[in-house]
Coordinates of C-alpha atoms in Angstrom, one line a residue:
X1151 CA -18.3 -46.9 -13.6
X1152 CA -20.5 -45.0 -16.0
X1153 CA -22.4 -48.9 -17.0
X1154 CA -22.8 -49.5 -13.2
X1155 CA -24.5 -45.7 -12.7
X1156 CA -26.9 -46.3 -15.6
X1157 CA -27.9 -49.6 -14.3
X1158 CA -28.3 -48.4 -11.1
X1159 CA -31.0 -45.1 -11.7
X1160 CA -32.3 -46.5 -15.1
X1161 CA -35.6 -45.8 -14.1
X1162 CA -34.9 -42.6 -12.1
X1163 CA -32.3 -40.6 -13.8
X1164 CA -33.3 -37.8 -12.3
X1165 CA -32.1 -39.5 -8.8
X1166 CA -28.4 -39.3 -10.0
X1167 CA -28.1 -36.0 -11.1
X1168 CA -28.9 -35.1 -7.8
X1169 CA -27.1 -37.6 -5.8
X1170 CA -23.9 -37.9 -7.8
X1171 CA -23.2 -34.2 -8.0
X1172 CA -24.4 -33.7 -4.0
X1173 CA -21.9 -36.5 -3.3
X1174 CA -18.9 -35.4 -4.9
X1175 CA -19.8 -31.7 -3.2
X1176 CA -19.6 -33.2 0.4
X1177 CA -16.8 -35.1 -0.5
X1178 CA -14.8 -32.3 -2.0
X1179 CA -15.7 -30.5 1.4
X1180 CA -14.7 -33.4 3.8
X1181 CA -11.1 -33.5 2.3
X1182 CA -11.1 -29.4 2.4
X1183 CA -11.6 -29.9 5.8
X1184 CA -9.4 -32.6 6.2
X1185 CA -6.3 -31.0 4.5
X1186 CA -7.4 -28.2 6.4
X1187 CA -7.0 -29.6 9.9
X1188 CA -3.7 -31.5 8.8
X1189 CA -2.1 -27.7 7.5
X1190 CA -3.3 -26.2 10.8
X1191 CA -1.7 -28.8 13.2
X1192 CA 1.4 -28.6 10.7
X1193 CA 1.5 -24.8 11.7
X1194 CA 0.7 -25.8 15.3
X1195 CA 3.8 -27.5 15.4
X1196 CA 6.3 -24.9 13.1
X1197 CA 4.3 -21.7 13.1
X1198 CA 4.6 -19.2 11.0
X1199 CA 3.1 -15.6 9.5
X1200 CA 3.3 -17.0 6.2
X1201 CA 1.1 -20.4 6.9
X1202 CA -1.1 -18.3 9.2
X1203 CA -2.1 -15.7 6.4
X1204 CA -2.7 -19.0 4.1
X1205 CA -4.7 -20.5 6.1
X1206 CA -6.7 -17.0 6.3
X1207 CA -6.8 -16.3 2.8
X1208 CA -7.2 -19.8 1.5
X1209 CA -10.5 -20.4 3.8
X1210 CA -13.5 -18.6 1.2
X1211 CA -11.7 -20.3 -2.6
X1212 CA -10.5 -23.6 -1.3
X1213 CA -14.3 -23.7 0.0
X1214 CA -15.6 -24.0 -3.8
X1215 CA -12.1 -25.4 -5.3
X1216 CA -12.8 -29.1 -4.1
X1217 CA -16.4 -29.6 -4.2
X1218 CA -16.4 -28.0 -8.1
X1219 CA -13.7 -30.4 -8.9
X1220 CA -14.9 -33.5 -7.7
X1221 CA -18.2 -32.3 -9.4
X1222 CA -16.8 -32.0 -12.8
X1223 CA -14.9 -35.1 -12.9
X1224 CA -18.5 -36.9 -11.9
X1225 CA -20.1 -35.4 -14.6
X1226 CA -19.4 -38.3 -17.2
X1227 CA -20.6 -40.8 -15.3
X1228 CA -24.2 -39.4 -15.3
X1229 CA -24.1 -38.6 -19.1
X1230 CA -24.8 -34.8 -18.8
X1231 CA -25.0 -32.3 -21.1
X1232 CA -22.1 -30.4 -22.5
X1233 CA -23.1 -27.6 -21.3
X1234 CA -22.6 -28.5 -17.8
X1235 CA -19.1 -29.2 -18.5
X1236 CA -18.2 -26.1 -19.9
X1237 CA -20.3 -24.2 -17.1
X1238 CA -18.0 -26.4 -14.3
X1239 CA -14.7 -25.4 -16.5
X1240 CA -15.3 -21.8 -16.5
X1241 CA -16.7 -22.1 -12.4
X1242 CA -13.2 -23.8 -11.6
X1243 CA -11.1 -21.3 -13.9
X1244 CA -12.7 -18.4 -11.7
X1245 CA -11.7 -20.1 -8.6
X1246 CA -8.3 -21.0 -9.6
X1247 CA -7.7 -17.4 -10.3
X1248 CA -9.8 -16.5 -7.3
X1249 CA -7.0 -18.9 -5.5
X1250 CA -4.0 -17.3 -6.7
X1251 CA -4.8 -13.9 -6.0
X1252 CA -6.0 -14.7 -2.7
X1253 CA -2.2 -16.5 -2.4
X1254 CA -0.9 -13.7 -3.4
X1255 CA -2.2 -11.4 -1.0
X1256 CA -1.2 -13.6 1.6
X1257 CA 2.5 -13.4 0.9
X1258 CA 2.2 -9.8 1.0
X1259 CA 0.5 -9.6 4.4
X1260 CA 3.1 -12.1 5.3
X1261 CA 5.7 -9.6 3.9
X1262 CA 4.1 -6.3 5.3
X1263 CA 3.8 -8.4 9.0
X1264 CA 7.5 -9.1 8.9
X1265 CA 8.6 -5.5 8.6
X1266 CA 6.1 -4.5 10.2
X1267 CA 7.2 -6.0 13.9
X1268 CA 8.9 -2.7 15.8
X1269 CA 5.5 -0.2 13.8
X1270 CA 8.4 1.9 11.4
X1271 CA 9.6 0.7 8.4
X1272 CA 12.5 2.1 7.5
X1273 CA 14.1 2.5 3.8
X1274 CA 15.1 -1.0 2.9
X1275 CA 11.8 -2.5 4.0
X1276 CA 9.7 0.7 2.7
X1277 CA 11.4 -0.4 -0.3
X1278 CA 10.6 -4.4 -0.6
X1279 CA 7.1 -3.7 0.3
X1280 CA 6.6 -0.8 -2.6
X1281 CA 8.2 -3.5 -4.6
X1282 CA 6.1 -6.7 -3.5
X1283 CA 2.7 -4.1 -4.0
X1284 CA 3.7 -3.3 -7.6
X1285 CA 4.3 -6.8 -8.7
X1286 CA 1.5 -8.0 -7.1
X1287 CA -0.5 -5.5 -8.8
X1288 CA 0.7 -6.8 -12.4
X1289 CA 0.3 -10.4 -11.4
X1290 CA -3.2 -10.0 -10.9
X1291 CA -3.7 -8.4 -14.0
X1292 CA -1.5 -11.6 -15.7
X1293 CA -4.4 -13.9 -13.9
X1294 CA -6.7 -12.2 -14.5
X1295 CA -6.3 -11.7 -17.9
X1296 CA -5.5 -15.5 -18.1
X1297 CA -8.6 -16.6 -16.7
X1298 CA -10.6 -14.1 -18.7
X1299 CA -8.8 -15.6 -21.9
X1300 CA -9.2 -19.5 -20.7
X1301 CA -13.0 -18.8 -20.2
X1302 CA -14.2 -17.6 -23.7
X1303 CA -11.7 -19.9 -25.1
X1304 CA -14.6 -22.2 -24.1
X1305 CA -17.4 -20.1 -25.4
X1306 CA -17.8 -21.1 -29.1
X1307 CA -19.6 -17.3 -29.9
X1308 CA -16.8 -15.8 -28.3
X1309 CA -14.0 -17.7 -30.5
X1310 CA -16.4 -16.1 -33.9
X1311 CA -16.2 -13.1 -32.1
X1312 CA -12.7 -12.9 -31.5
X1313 CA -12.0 -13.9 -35.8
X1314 CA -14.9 -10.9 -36.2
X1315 CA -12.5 -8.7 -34.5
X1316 CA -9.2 -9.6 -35.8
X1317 CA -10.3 -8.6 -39.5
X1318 CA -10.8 -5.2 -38.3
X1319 CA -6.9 -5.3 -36.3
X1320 CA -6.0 -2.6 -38.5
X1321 CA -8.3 -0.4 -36.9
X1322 CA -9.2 -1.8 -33.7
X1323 CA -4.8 -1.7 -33.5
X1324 CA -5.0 2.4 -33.7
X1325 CA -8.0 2.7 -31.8
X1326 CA -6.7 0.3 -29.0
X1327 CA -3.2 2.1 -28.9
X1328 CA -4.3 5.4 -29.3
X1329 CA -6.1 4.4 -26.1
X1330 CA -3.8 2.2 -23.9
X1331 CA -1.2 5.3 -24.4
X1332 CA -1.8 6.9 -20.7
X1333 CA -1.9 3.4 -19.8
X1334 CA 1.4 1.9 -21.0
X1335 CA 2.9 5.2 -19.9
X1336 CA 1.7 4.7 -16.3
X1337 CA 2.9 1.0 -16.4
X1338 CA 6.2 2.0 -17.3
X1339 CA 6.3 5.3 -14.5
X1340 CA 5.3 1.6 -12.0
X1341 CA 8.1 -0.1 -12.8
X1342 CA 10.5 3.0 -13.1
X1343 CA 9.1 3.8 -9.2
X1344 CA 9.4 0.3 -7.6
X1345 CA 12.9 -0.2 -9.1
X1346 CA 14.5 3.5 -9.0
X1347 CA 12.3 3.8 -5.7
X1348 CA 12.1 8.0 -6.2
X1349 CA 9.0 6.9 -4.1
X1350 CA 7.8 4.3 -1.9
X1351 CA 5.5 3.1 0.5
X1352 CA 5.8 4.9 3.8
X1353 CA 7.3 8.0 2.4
X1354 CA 6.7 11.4 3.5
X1355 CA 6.3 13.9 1.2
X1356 CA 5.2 17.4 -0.1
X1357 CA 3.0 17.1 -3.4
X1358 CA 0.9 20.1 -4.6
X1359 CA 1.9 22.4 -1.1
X1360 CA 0.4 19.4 0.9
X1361 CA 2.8 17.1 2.9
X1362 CA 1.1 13.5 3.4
X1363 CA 2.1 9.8 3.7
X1364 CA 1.8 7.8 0.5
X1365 CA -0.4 5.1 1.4
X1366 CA -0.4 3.1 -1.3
X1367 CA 0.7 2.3 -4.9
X1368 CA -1.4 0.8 -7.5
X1369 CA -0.5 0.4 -11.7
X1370 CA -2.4 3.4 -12.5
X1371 CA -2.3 5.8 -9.5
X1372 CA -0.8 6.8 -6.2
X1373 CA -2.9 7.5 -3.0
X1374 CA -1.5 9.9 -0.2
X1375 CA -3.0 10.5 3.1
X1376 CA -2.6 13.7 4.5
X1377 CA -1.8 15.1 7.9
X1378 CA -5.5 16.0 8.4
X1379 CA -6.7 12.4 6.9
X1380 CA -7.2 13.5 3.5
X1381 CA -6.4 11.7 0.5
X1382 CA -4.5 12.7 -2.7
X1383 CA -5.3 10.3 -5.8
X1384 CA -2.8 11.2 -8.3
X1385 CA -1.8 9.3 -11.3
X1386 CA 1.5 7.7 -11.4
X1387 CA 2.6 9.8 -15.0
X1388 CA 2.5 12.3 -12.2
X1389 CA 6.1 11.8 -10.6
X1390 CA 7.4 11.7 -14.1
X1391 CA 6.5 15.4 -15.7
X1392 CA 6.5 17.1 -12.2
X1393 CA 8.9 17.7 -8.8
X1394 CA 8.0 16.6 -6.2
X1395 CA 10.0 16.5 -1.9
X1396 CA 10.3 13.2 -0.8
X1397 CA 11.3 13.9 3.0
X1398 CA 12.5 10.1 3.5
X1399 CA 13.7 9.2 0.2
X1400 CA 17.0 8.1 1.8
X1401 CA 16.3 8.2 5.6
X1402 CA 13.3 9.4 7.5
X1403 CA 15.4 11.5 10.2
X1404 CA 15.3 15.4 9.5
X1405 CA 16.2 18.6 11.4
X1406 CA 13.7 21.3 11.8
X1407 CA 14.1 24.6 12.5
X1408 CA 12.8 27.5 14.8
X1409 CA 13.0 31.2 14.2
X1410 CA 13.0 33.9 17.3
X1411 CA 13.3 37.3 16.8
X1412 CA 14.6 39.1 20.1
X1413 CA 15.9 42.1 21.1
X1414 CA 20.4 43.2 21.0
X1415 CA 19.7 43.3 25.0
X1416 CA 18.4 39.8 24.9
X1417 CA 21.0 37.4 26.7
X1418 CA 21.2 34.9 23.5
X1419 CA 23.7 32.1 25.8
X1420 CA 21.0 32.2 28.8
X1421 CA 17.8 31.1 25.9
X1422 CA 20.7 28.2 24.6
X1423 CA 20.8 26.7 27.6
X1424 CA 17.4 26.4 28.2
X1425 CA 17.4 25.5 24.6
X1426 CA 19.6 22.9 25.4
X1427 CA 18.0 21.8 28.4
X1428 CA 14.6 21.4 27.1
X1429 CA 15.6 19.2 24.1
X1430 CA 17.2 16.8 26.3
X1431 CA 14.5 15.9 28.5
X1432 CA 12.1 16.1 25.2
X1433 CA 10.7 12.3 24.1
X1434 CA 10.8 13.5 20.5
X1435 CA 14.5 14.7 20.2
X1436 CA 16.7 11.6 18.8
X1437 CA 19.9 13.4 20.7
X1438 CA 21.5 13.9 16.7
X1439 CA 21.4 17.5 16.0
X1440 CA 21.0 20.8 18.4
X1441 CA 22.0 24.1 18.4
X1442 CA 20.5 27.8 18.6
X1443 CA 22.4 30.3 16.5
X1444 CA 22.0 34.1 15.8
X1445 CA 21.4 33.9 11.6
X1446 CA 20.4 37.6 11.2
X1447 CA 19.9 41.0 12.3
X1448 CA 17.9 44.2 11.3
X1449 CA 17.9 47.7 12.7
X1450 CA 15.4 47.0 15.2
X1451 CA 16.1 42.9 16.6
X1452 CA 18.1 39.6 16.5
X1453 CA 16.8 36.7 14.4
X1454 CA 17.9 33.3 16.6
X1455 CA 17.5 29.9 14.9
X1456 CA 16.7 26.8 17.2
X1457 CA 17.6 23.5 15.1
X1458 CA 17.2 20.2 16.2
X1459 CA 16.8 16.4 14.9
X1460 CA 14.1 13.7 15.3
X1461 CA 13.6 10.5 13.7
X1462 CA 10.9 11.3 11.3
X1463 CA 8.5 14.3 9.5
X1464 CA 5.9 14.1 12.1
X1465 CA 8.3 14.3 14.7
X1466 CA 9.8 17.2 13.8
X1467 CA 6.5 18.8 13.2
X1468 CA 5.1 18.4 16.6
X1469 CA 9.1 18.9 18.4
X1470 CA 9.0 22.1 16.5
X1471 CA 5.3 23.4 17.5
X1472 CA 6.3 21.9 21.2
X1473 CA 10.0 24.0 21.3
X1474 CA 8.5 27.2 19.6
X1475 CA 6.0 27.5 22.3
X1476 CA 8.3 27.2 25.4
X1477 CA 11.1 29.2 24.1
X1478 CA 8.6 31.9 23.7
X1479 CA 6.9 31.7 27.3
X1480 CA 10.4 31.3 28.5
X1481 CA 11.3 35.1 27.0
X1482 CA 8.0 36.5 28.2
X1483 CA 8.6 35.4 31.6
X1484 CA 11.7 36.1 32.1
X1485 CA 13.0 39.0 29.9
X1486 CA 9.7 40.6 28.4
X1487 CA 11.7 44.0 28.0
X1488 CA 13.8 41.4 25.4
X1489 CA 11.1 41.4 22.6
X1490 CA 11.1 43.2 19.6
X1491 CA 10.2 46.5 20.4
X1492 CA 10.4 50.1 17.6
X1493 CA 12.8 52.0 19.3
X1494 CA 11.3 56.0 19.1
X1495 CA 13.2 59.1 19.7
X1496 CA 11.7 62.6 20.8
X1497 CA 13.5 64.8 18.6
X1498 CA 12.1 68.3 20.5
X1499 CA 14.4 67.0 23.3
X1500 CA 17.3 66.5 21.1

């Protein structure tokens, strides 16, 4: 093959570096299409999230895979440089790894798209997904790391460079682990939250006096988004020297609370029935928990505690903001001599 190329641009060489290399670039992108259309009428036929998200993710890397490939394996046959060689190796370790990731982002959308169907994950699935994130995380550092490696493995300076250093290891060892410390300790706080799962995706929680949604996990740092959009960046070493509430570390449903302060004259069974009444027509109550309670007194008024259930943090937030606010107008309207009032006596009529 290489005899019958020579032969046939002896006298314009130039010719087949241009139309050997073009070649095998649209024929690497005819069979891209090609297996393309054959995985998409496959999917056509048995669909599913998982092939769809493949076929999403795969579209950009498999568009450079092929065409690199069938380039490279050309290359003898028009008597190149090494250097070309080398160039293509290190072009097609950068997809590969491009490839994988992009695979591996796929299954998680797959993943997050499964549990994702009824829009509330709930602790088994919060806990898969906190899991998939983490060990997604570390096997893009693993490819990364090995595509990194695979390319200066072909550049001949970098192999010199790489004996240069290992002379100095005993250095360049305390320098390198004085350094990676905060990191190893934040790689081990990863695996010791997506296996104990103290937190996880989804959760609610109160970190710092703020209560936010942890939005995502990474290997070196935790993002929360607050009620008011905000977002908290904290490091993962974080969760291991300080507290922190996790609201839905075993279940999302909580009870909130309200506190009235009324009057002794105040009817207390009258306000529970409206109590009552109110909660069950309410769209946020999950028809768990409910009661209204005198907790306290003082020698002035009555302290009356409304508790109730809903199915998550934000729920009970705005249930409690919703019940607060009628229970009030329903004591100004109808017993405004019932609010907390100093009692004062005239003592020169005593």
């Amino acid at each position: 093959m290489e005899m019958f190329i020579s032969n046939l641009f002896e006298d314009m060489p130039w010719l087949a570096y241009l139309l050997v290399p073009g070649a095998s670039i649209l024929l690497g992108l005819a069979v891209r299409w090609i297996l393309f259309a054959i995985f998409k009428l496959y999917n056509s036929k048995k669909p599913s999230v998982l092939k769809e998200e493949l076929l999403t993710h795969l579209k950009a890397p498999t568009f450079w895979f092929l065409p690199l490939l069938f380039t490279y394996l050309t290359l003898p046959y028009i008597g190149l440089d090494s250097f070309w060689h080398k160039l293509l190796e290190m072009l097609i370790i950068v997809n590969l790894a491009w490839l994988f990731i992009t695979a591996l982002g796929a299954l998680e959308e797959a993943v997050k798209h499964t549990f994702n169907v009824d829009g509330v994950h709930q602790a088994k699935e919060r806990k898969v997904l906190t899991q998939l994130r983490f060990m997604k995380s570390i096997a893009q550092v693993v490819i990364a790391t090995i595509a990194l490696a695979s390319i200066l493995w072909n550049i001949p300076t970098a192999k010199q460079l790489g004996e240069t250093i290992l002379t100095s290891a005993g250095v360049l060892g305390i320098i390198v682990g004085v350094a990676a410390q905060k990191s190893i300790a934040n790689l081990i706080t990863g695996f010791q939250i997506a296996f104990t799962q103290t937190l996880k995706i989804d959760d609610e929680v109160v970190i710092e006096g703020e209560f936010g949604t942890v939005e995502d996990i990474t290997l070196t740092y935790v993002v929360v988004r607050t009620w008011d959009w905000r977002r908290l960046v904290l490091p993962l070493n974080y969760f291991n020297d300080k507290s922190f509430v996790n609201w839905s570390f075993a279940s999302r449903r909580l009870i909130g609370s309200v506190y009235l302060y009324v009057d002794y004259t105040f009817p207390v069974a009258e306000l529970r029935e409206k109590f009552l009444k109110l909660l069950k027509n309410h769209r946020l109550w999950d028809k768990k928990e409910a009661d209204l309670l005198v907790t306290d007194s003082d020698s002035r008024a009555m302290q009356l505690r409304a508790t109730f259930s809903a199915k998550n943090a934000t729920d009970v937030w705005n249930l409690r903001c919703d019940i607060r606010e009628q229970l009030i107008s329903f004591i100004r309207e109808n017993h405004p001599n019932a609010l907390p009032k100093i009692r004062m006596v005239d003592l020169q009529a005593v």
